Coordinates of C-alpha atoms in Angstrom, one line a residue:
M1467 CA 21.3 3.8 46.4
Q1468 CA 20.9 2.7 42.8
V1469 CA 24.0 3.1 40.5
T1470 CA 23.5 3.5 36.7
T1471 CA 25.9 4.3 33.9
V1472 CA 25.1 7.6 32.2
L1473 CA 28.0 7.6 29.6
E1474 CA 30.1 4.6 28.8
K1475 CA 33.6 4.6 27.5
I1476 CA 33.5 8.3 27.0
N1477 CA 36.9 9.2 28.6
A1478 CA 40.1 8.2 26.8
T1479 CA 42.3 9.2 29.7
V1480 CA 41.2 10.6 33.1
G1481 CA 37.6 11.7 33.5
E1482 CA 37.5 14.4 36.2
G1483 CA 35.9 17.5 37.6
P1484 CA 32.1 17.0 37.2
H1485 CA 30.2 20.3 37.6
W1486 CA 26.4 20.6 37.3
D1487 CA 25.0 23.6 35.3
E1488 CA 21.6 24.3 36.7
K1489 CA 20.6 26.6 33.9
T1490 CA 21.0 24.0 31.1
Q1491 CA 20.5 20.9 33.3
S1492 CA 23.9 19.7 31.9
L1493 CA 26.9 18.1 33.4
F1494 CA 30.3 19.5 32.5
F1495 CA 33.4 17.4 33.1
V1496 CA 37.0 17.0 31.6
D1497 CA 39.1 14.3 30.1
I1498 CA 42.4 15.6 31.4
L1499 CA 45.2 14.3 29.3
N1500 CA 43.6 14.7 25.9
G1501 CA 42.4 18.2 26.7
R1502 CA 38.7 17.6 26.3
I1503 CA 35.9 19.5 28.0
H1504 CA 32.6 17.5 27.9
C1505 CA 29.0 18.8 28.2
W1506 CA 26.3 16.1 28.7
N1507 CA 22.8 17.5 28.4
S1508 CA 20.5 15.5 30.7
Q1509 CA 17.4 16.5 28.8
T1510 CA 18.6 15.3 25.3
N1511 CA 21.1 12.7 26.5
K1512 CA 23.6 14.2 24.1
D1513 CA 27.3 14.6 24.9
T1514 CA 29.4 17.2 23.1
Y1515 CA 33.0 18.2 23.7
V1516 CA 35.7 20.7 22.9
E1517 CA 39.3 19.5 22.5
L1518 CA 42.1 21.9 23.4
D1519 CA 45.9 21.7 23.1
G1520 CA 47.1 20.7 26.5
N1521 CA 45.9 19.1 29.7
V1522 CA 42.6 20.4 31.2
G1523 CA 42.4 19.9 35.0
F1524 CA 38.9 21.2 35.7
V1525 CA 35.9 23.1 34.3
V1526 CA 33.6 25.5 36.1
P1527 CA 30.5 27.1 34.5
S1528 CA 30.5 30.9 34.8
S1529 CA 27.6 33.3 35.4
K1530 CA 28.6 35.0 32.2
G1531 CA 27.7 31.9 30.2
D1532 CA 31.2 30.8 29.5
L1533 CA 33.5 28.4 31.3
I1534 CA 36.5 28.8 33.6
I1535 CA 39.1 26.1 33.0
G1536 CA 42.6 25.1 34.2
L1537 CA 44.6 24.6 31.0
N1538 CA 48.1 23.4 31.7
R1539 CA 49.4 26.0 34.2
T1540 CA 46.9 28.7 33.1
L1541 CA 43.5 29.7 34.4
A1542 CA 41.4 30.8 31.5
R1543 CA 37.9 31.5 30.1
L1544 CA 36.5 29.2 27.4
D1545 CA 33.7 30.0 25.0
F1546 CA 32.3 26.5 24.5
S1547 CA 30.6 27.3 21.3
T1548 CA 33.5 29.0 19.5
K1549 CA 36.4 27.2 21.3
K1550 CA 37.9 30.6 22.1
V1551 CA 40.3 30.5 25.1
T1552 CA 41.0 33.7 26.9
P1553 CA 43.9 33.4 29.4
L1554 CA 43.5 35.0 32.8
V1555 CA 46.7 34.1 34.7
E1556 CA 49.6 31.7 34.4
V1557 CA 51.3 30.2 37.5
E1558 CA 54.6 28.5 38.3
H1559 CA 56.7 29.7 35.4
N1560 CA 59.7 27.9 36.9
L1561 CA 57.8 24.5 37.2
T1562 CA 57.0 23.8 33.6
N1563 CA 56.1 20.1 34.2
N1564 CA 53.2 21.2 36.5
R1565 CA 49.6 21.5 35.6
F1566 CA 46.3 22.5 37.2
N1567 CA 44.3 19.6 38.6
D1568 CA 41.0 20.1 40.5
G1569 CA 39.2 23.4 40.9
K1570 CA 36.0 24.8 42.3
C1571 CA 34.4 28.2 43.3
D1572 CA 33.5 29.2 46.8
P1573 CA 30.0 30.5 47.6
V1574 CA 31.1 34.1 46.7
G1575 CA 32.5 33.1 43.3
R1576 CA 36.3 33.0 44.1
L1577 CA 38.0 30.2 42.2
F1578 CA 40.2 27.8 44.1
A1579 CA 42.4 25.5 42.1
G1580 CA 45.6 23.6 42.8
T1581 CA 48.5 22.2 40.8
M1582 CA 50.6 19.0 40.7
D1583 CA 53.6 17.6 38.9
N1584 CA 52.6 16.0 35.6
V1585 CA 55.7 13.9 34.8
K1586 CA 56.2 10.4 36.3
K1587 CA 59.6 9.3 37.5
S1588 CA 61.2 6.1 36.1
N1589 CA 59.4 4.0 38.8
G1590 CA 56.1 5.4 37.7
D1591 CA 55.6 7.7 40.7
L1592 CA 54.9 11.5 40.4
M1593 CA 57.2 14.0 41.9
K1594 CA 55.8 14.9 45.4
E1595 CA 55.2 18.3 47.0
R1596 CA 55.6 20.3 43.7
G1597 CA 52.1 21.8 43.7
S1598 CA 50.3 24.6 45.4
L1599 CA 46.7 25.7 46.0
Y1600 CA 45.7 29.1 44.6
C1601 CA 42.7 31.4 44.7
L1602 CA 41.6 33.7 41.9
D1603 CA 39.5 36.3 43.5
T1604 CA 36.5 38.0 41.8
D1605 CA 38.8 41.0 41.1
H1606 CA 41.2 38.6 39.3
S1607 CA 43.9 39.0 42.1
L1608 CA 45.7 35.7 42.8
S1609 CA 46.8 34.4 46.2
T1610 CA 48.4 31.2 47.4
H1611 CA 46.8 29.2 50.2
A1612 CA 48.9 26.0 50.5
K1613 CA 52.3 24.9 49.3
K1614 CA 54.2 21.6 48.9
I1615 CA 51.1 19.9 47.6
S1616 CA 51.5 16.6 45.8
I1617 CA 48.2 16.0 44.0
S1618 CA 45.8 18.9 44.6
N1619 CA 42.3 17.6 44.6
G1620 CA 38.8 17.8 46.1
L1621 CA 37.4 21.0 47.5
A1622 CA 34.1 21.8 49.4
W1623 CA 32.8 24.4 51.9
S1624 CA 30.7 23.8 55.0
L1625 CA 27.1 24.8 55.0
D1626 CA 27.8 27.8 57.2
N1627 CA 30.8 28.8 55.0
T1628 CA 33.2 28.9 57.9
T1629 CA 35.2 25.8 56.8
M1630 CA 36.9 24.9 53.6
Y1631 CA 37.7 21.2 53.0
Y1632 CA 40.6 20.2 50.8
I1633 CA 42.2 17.0 49.6
D1634 CA 45.9 16.3 48.9
S1635 CA 45.8 12.7 47.5
I1636 CA 49.3 11.5 48.0
P1637 CA 49.4 11.8 51.9
R1638 CA 45.8 10.4 51.7
K1639 CA 44.3 13.2 53.8
V1640 CA 41.2 15.5 53.8
Y1641 CA 42.1 18.8 55.4
A1642 CA 39.9 21.5 56.9
F1643 CA 40.8 25.2 57.0
D1644 CA 39.0 27.9 58.9
Y1645 CA 37.4 30.0 56.2
D1646 CA 36.5 33.7 56.0
K1647 CA 33.7 34.1 53.5
E1648 CA 34.1 37.9 53.3
T1649 CA 37.9 37.9 52.5
G1650 CA 38.5 34.3 51.2
A1651 CA 41.2 33.9 53.9
T1652 CA 42.1 30.4 55.1
S1653 CA 43.8 29.5 58.4
N1654 CA 44.2 26.8 61.0
Q1655 CA 44.8 23.8 58.7
Q1656 CA 44.0 20.5 60.3
I1657 CA 43.3 16.9 59.3
V1658 CA 39.6 15.7 59.4
V1659 CA 39.9 12.4 57.5
D1660 CA 43.1 10.4 57.4
F1661 CA 43.0 7.4 55.1
D1662 CA 46.1 6.0 56.9
M1663 CA 43.9 5.8 60.0
T1664 CA 41.0 4.1 58.2
T1665 CA 40.5 0.6 56.9
E1666 CA 41.2 1.8 53.3
K1667 CA 44.0 -0.2 51.5
E1668 CA 47.3 1.6 50.9
E1669 CA 46.7 1.8 47.2
V1670 CA 43.3 3.6 47.6
F1671 CA 43.6 7.5 47.5
P1672 CA 41.0 10.2 48.2
D1673 CA 40.4 12.2 45.0
G1674 CA 37.6 14.6 44.3
M1675 CA 34.7 15.3 46.6
C1676 CA 31.5 17.2 47.3
I1677 CA 29.3 18.0 50.4
D1678 CA 25.7 17.2 51.0
E1679 CA 22.9 19.1 52.7
E1680 CA 23.7 17.5 56.1
G1681 CA 27.3 18.7 55.9
M1682 CA 28.8 15.3 55.2
L1683 CA 31.6 14.8 52.7
W1684 CA 31.4 12.4 49.7
V1685 CA 34.9 11.4 48.7
A1686 CA 35.7 9.6 45.4
C1687 CA 38.3 6.9 46.1
Y1688 CA 40.9 6.4 43.3
Y1689 CA 41.7 2.7 43.0
G1690 CA 38.8 2.1 45.4
A1691 CA 35.8 1.7 43.0
K1692 CA 33.6 3.6 45.4
V1693 CA 32.5 6.9 46.8
V1694 CA 32.6 7.1 50.6
R1695 CA 30.5 9.4 52.8
F1696 CA 32.5 10.8 55.8
N1697 CA 31.5 12.8 58.8
P1698 CA 34.1 15.7 58.8
I1699 CA 33.5 16.4 62.5
S1700 CA 34.3 12.9 63.7
G1701 CA 36.3 11.7 60.7
K1702 CA 34.2 8.6 60.7
K1703 CA 33.2 6.7 57.6
L1704 CA 29.4 6.6 57.4
F1705 CA 28.8 4.4 54.4
E1706 CA 30.1 3.7 50.9
V1707 CA 28.6 3.4 47.4
K1708 CA 30.3 0.9 45.1
I1709 CA 31.0 2.2 41.6
P1710 CA 31.7 -0.1 38.6
A1711 CA 35.0 1.6 37.9
L1712 CA 38.2 1.0 39.8
R1713 CA 39.7 4.5 39.3
T1714 CA 36.8 6.6 40.7
T1715 CA 38.0 10.3 40.4
S1716 CA 35.3 12.8 41.5
C1717 CA 31.6 13.5 42.2
C1718 CA 29.1 16.2 42.3
W1719 CA 25.4 16.6 43.0
G1720 CA 23.0 17.4 40.1
G1721 CA 19.6 16.9 38.6
P1722 CA 16.5 19.0 38.9
N1723 CA 16.4 18.5 42.7
Y1724 CA 20.2 18.0 43.3
D1725 CA 19.5 14.5 44.5
E1726 CA 21.6 12.7 41.9
L1727 CA 25.3 12.0 42.5
Y1728 CA 27.3 12.1 39.3
V1729 CA 30.7 10.3 39.4
T1730 CA 33.6 10.4 37.0
C1731 CA 36.3 7.8 36.6
A1732 CA 39.5 7.2 34.7

């Protein structure tokens, strides 16, 4: 697998949340802490961005032509051309230090997105178990699917849409939930990949992820400088792709044939 650099020194803080837009053949991603949403056009090789007031945890292209973003503790719509932000819902009014982190839509179009604490303690650690995983349904109703989350991260759905995969980075685990595509209900949470049971060093954390056409998970490894392909059924590591960036944050498939893996870093 050949690794090439598409954009160099483009993120000032934490590059995250890559999402491929098939219509424009563009890659959207965020630079979290300075509030930037980037759009790199693969046909022109031009990168443009919008900078907002706050932290932007994720970006998802919408079928309406705008973007869905996690801005601080608010899920909102963004018109990229005008920079107009239209709030949809705000969460966790009592946890003002929290913010949204990773987010992704299920095959029906429901938005799943999770939160995390955004203030480090005196020793440099983040407050643990302060976040939750939410779902904004297509009718704009909001539901909670997991609580006591430390760093809400990668999401993916199995090829038959009966399983939702989800990462909480601090316990270093990839979870699986039974998933009801018709209702969006999740149940029967279990661990499918446990970094504590692998050969990964203690300072390496699972971050964002995606799934391939064989149902295997590709997990970006923060402080690992790599993306690892796992079998979610056996939990076994299949192989890894080294990335020339220590803090590898997330990945997604893109390109005209969806055979190119785009990786963000911090």
